[in-house]
XYZ file of C-alpha atoms in Angstrom:
298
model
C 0.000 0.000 0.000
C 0.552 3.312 -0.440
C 1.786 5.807 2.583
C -1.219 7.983 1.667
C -3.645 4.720 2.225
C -1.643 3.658 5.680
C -1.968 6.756 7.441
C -5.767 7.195 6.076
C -6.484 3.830 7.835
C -4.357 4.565 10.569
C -6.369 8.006 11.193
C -9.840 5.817 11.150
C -8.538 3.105 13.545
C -7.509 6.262 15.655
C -10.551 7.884 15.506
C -13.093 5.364 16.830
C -10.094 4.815 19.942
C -10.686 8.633 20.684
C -14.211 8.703 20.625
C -14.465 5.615 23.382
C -11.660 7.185 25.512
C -13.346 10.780 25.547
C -16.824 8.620 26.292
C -14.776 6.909 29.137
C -13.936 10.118 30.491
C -17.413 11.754 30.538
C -18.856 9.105 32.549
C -16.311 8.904 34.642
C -16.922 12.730 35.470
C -20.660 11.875 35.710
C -19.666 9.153 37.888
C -17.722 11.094 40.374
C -20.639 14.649 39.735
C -22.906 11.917 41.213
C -20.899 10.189 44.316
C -20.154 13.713 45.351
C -23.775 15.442 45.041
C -24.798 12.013 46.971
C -22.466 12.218 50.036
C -23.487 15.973 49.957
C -27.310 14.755 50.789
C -26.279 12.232 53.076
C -23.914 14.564 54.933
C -26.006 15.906 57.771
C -27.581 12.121 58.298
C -23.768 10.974 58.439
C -22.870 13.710 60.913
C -25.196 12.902 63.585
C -25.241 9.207 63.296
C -21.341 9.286 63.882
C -20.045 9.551 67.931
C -18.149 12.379 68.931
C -14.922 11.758 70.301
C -13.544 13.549 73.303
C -10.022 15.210 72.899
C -7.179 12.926 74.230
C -5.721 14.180 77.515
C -2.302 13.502 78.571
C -2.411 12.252 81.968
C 0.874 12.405 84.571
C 1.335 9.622 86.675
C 0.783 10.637 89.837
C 4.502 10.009 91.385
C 5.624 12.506 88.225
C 2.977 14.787 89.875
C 4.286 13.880 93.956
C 7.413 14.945 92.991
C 6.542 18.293 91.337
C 4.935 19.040 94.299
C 7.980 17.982 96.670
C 10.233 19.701 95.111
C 7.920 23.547 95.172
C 7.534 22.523 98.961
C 11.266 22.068 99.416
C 12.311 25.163 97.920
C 11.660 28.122 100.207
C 12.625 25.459 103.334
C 15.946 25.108 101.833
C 16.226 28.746 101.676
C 15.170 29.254 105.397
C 17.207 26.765 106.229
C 20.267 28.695 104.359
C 19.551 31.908 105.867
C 19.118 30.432 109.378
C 22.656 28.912 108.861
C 23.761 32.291 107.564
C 22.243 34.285 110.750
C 23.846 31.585 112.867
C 27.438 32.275 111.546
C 27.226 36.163 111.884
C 26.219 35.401 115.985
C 28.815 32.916 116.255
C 31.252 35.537 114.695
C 29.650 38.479 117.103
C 31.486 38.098 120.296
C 28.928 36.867 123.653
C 27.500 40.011 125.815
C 28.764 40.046 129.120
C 26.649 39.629 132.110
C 25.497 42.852 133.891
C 26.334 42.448 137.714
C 22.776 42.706 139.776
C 22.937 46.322 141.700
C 20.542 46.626 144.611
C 17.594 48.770 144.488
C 17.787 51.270 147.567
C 14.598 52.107 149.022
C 13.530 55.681 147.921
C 14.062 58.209 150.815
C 10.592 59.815 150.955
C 11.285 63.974 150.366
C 10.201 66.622 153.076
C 7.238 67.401 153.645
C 6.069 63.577 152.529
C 2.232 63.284 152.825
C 2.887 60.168 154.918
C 3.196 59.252 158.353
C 4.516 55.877 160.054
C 1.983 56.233 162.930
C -1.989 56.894 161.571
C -0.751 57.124 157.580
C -1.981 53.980 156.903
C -0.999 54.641 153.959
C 2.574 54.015 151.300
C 4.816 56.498 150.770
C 3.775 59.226 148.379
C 0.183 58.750 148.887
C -2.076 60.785 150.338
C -3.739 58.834 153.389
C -7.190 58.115 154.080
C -9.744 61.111 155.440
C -10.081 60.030 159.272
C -13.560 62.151 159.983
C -15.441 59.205 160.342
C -13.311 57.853 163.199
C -13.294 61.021 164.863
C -16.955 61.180 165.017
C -17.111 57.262 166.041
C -14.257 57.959 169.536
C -16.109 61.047 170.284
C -19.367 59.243 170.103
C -17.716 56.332 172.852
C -16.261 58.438 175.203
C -19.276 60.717 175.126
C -21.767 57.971 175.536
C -19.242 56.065 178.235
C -19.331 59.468 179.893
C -23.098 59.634 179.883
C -23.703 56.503 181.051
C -21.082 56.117 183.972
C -22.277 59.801 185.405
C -26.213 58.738 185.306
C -25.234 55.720 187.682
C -22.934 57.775 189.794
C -25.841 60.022 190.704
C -28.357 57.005 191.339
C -26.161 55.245 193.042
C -23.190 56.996 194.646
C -24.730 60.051 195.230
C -25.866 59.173 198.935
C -23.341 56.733 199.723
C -19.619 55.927 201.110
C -16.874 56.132 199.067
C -16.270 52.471 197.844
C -12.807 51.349 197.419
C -11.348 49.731 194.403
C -7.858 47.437 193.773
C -6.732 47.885 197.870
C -7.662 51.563 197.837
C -5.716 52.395 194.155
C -9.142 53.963 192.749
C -12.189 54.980 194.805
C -15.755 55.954 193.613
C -16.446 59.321 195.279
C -19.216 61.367 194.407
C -18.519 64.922 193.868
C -20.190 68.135 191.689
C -17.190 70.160 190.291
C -17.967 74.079 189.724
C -14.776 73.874 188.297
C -12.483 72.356 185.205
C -10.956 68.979 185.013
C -9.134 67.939 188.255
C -10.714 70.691 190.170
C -9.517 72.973 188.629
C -10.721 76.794 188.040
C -13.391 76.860 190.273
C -16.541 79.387 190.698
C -15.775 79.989 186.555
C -18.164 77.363 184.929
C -19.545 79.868 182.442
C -16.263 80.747 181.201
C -15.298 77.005 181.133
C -18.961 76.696 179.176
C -17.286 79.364 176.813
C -14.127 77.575 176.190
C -15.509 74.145 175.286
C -17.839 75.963 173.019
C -14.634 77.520 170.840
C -12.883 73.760 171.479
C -15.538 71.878 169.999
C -15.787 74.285 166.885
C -12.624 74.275 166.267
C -12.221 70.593 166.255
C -15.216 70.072 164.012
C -13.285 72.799 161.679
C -10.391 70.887 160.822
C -11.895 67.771 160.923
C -12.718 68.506 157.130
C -8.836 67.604 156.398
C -7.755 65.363 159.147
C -6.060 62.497 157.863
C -3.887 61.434 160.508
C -4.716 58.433 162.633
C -2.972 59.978 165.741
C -4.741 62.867 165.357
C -7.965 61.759 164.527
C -7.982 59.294 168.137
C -6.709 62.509 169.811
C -9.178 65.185 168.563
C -11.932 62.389 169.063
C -11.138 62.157 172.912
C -10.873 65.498 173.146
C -14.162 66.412 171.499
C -16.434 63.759 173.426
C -14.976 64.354 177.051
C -15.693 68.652 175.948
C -18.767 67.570 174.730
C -19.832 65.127 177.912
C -18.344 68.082 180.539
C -20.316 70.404 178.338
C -23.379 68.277 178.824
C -23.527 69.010 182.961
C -22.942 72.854 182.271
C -25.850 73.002 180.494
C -28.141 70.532 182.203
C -27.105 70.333 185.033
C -28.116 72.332 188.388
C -27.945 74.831 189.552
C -28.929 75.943 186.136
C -27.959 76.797 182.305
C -24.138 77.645 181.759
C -23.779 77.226 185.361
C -24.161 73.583 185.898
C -21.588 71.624 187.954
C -19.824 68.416 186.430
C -20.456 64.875 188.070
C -17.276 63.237 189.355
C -16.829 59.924 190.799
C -13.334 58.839 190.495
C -10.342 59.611 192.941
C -6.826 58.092 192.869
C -5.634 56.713 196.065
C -7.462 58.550 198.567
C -11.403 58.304 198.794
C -11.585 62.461 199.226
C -9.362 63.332 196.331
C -6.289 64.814 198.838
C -3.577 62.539 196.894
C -5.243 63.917 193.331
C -8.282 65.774 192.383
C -11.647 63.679 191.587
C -12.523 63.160 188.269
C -14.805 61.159 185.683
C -14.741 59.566 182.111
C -14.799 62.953 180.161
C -11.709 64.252 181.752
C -9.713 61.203 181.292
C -10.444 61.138 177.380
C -9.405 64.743 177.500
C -6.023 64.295 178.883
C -4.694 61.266 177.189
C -6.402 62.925 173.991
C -4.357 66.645 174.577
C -1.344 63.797 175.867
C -1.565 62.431 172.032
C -1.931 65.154 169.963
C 0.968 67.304 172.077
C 2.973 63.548 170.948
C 1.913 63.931 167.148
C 3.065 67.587 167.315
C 6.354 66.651 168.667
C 7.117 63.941 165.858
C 6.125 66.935 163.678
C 2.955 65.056 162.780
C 0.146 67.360 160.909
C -3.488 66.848 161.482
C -3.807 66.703 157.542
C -0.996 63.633 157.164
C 2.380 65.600 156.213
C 5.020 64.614 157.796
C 7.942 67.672 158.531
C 11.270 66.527 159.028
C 13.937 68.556 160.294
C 16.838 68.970 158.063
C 20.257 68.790 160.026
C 22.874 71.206 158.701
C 26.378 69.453 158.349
């Protein structure tokens, strides 16, 4: 054959191959148009038919974990530790304080003038001591009632009667009416005594507003209640007002009062009170607590 003839035939055995293969390819496009537009519809059926799976955690074993932790904990203890073995060095290298030798403490000398007093303060140094008004009032009260009492049953009863003898003739009871003072004494002025016990009293009650000395306070209270009791029979008693005369019953070894004058309750109280408070004045004892010392030149 001819070349012309061989590649005509060739050309129409080619041909028919082409047309298949390009057929082959179409539905194989048509194919794969159809597979995909079919898992698109069955998509959203797929997607909720199918589980869902939970993210994969990585899990430490727990001794990985234990020692995580041990070794945060152990951290800031070693450094404590380091720094306590650092603070240790610097006070071994500081040399040891020595030891301070004990002194004494000396009492404190109280200063002059001291509101304190070691008899009737009752109180420590530097403090002011207790008001003593109400004890005052309570001794005058006593002796004052004690006076009452013991003259009443000297007039019922001794009045009319013997002098009666007491410890072998140390004390008698003698009945006597003084126109006088204490002891006997000052007699024919009762009016002017009357006078005097008056200003005593007042005076008494006057600076009992600041008496805080015990002393003082048993002193002024025996001297107020004998004034008062003494007053009592100079008033009340006859031969009339301001002119009374005092009951006395009490006479020291002699039954007339010849060894020392006859006396009663009230004018004991009033001498060992004025006896007291002459004592406090001496010590240079104030009614009011102060105590003045006297400074000694050198």
């Amino acid at each position: 054959m001819r070349p012309a003839d061989q590649s005509s035939v060739a050309r129409s055995e080619q041909a028919p191959a082409d047309l298949s293969s390009s057929s082959e390819q179409e539905s194989a496009v048509e194919a794969q148009l159809s597979a995909e537009s079919a898992s698109l519809e069955t998509a959203p059926f797929q997607k909720q038919s199918l589980p869902t799976e939970e993210p994969a955690v990585t899990e430490i074993p727990e001794l990985e974990e234990d020692r995580v932790e041990a070794s945060v904990a152990e951290a800031p203890v070693e450094e404590s530790q380091a720094g306590e073995l650092r603070l240790d060095d610097e006070l071994d290298d500081e040399p040891a304080p020595k030891p301070k030798a004990k002194s004494k403490a000396k009492p404190e000398k109280p200063a002059d003038d001291e509101p304190f007093e070691s008899f009737g303060g009752g109180s420590l140094a530097g403090e002011l001591p207790i008001p003593r008004t109400k004890l005052l009032s309570v001794i005058a009260a006593i002796v004052l009632g004690l006076d009452l009492l013991t003259k009443v049953a000297a007039v019922a009863f001794l009045e009319q009667a013997a002098p009666i003898k007491l410890f072998g003739g140390v004390l008698y009871l003698s009945f006597v009416r003084n126109p006088g003072a204490a002891f006997g004494l000052a007699e024919g002025m009762t009016w002017v005594l009357a006078l005097i016990a008056l200003g005593v009293v007042g005076f008494i009650l006057w600076i009992s507003r600041n008496l805080r000395s015990l002393g003082w306070a048993i002193g002024l209270g025996g001297v107020l209640g004998g004034a008062l009791g003494n007053l009592f029979d100079r008033i009340f008693r006859t031969p009339g007002p301001m002119r009374g005369h005092v009951v006395d019953f009490l006479s020291l070894l002699d039954p007339y009062g010849r060894v020392w004058p006859v006396f009663n309750v009230a004018d004991m109280a009033i001498v060992c009170g004025g006896g007291l408070i002459v004592y406090m004045a001496l010590r240079q004892h104030d009614y009011d607590g102060t105590v003045h010392k006297k400074k000694v030149s050198v």
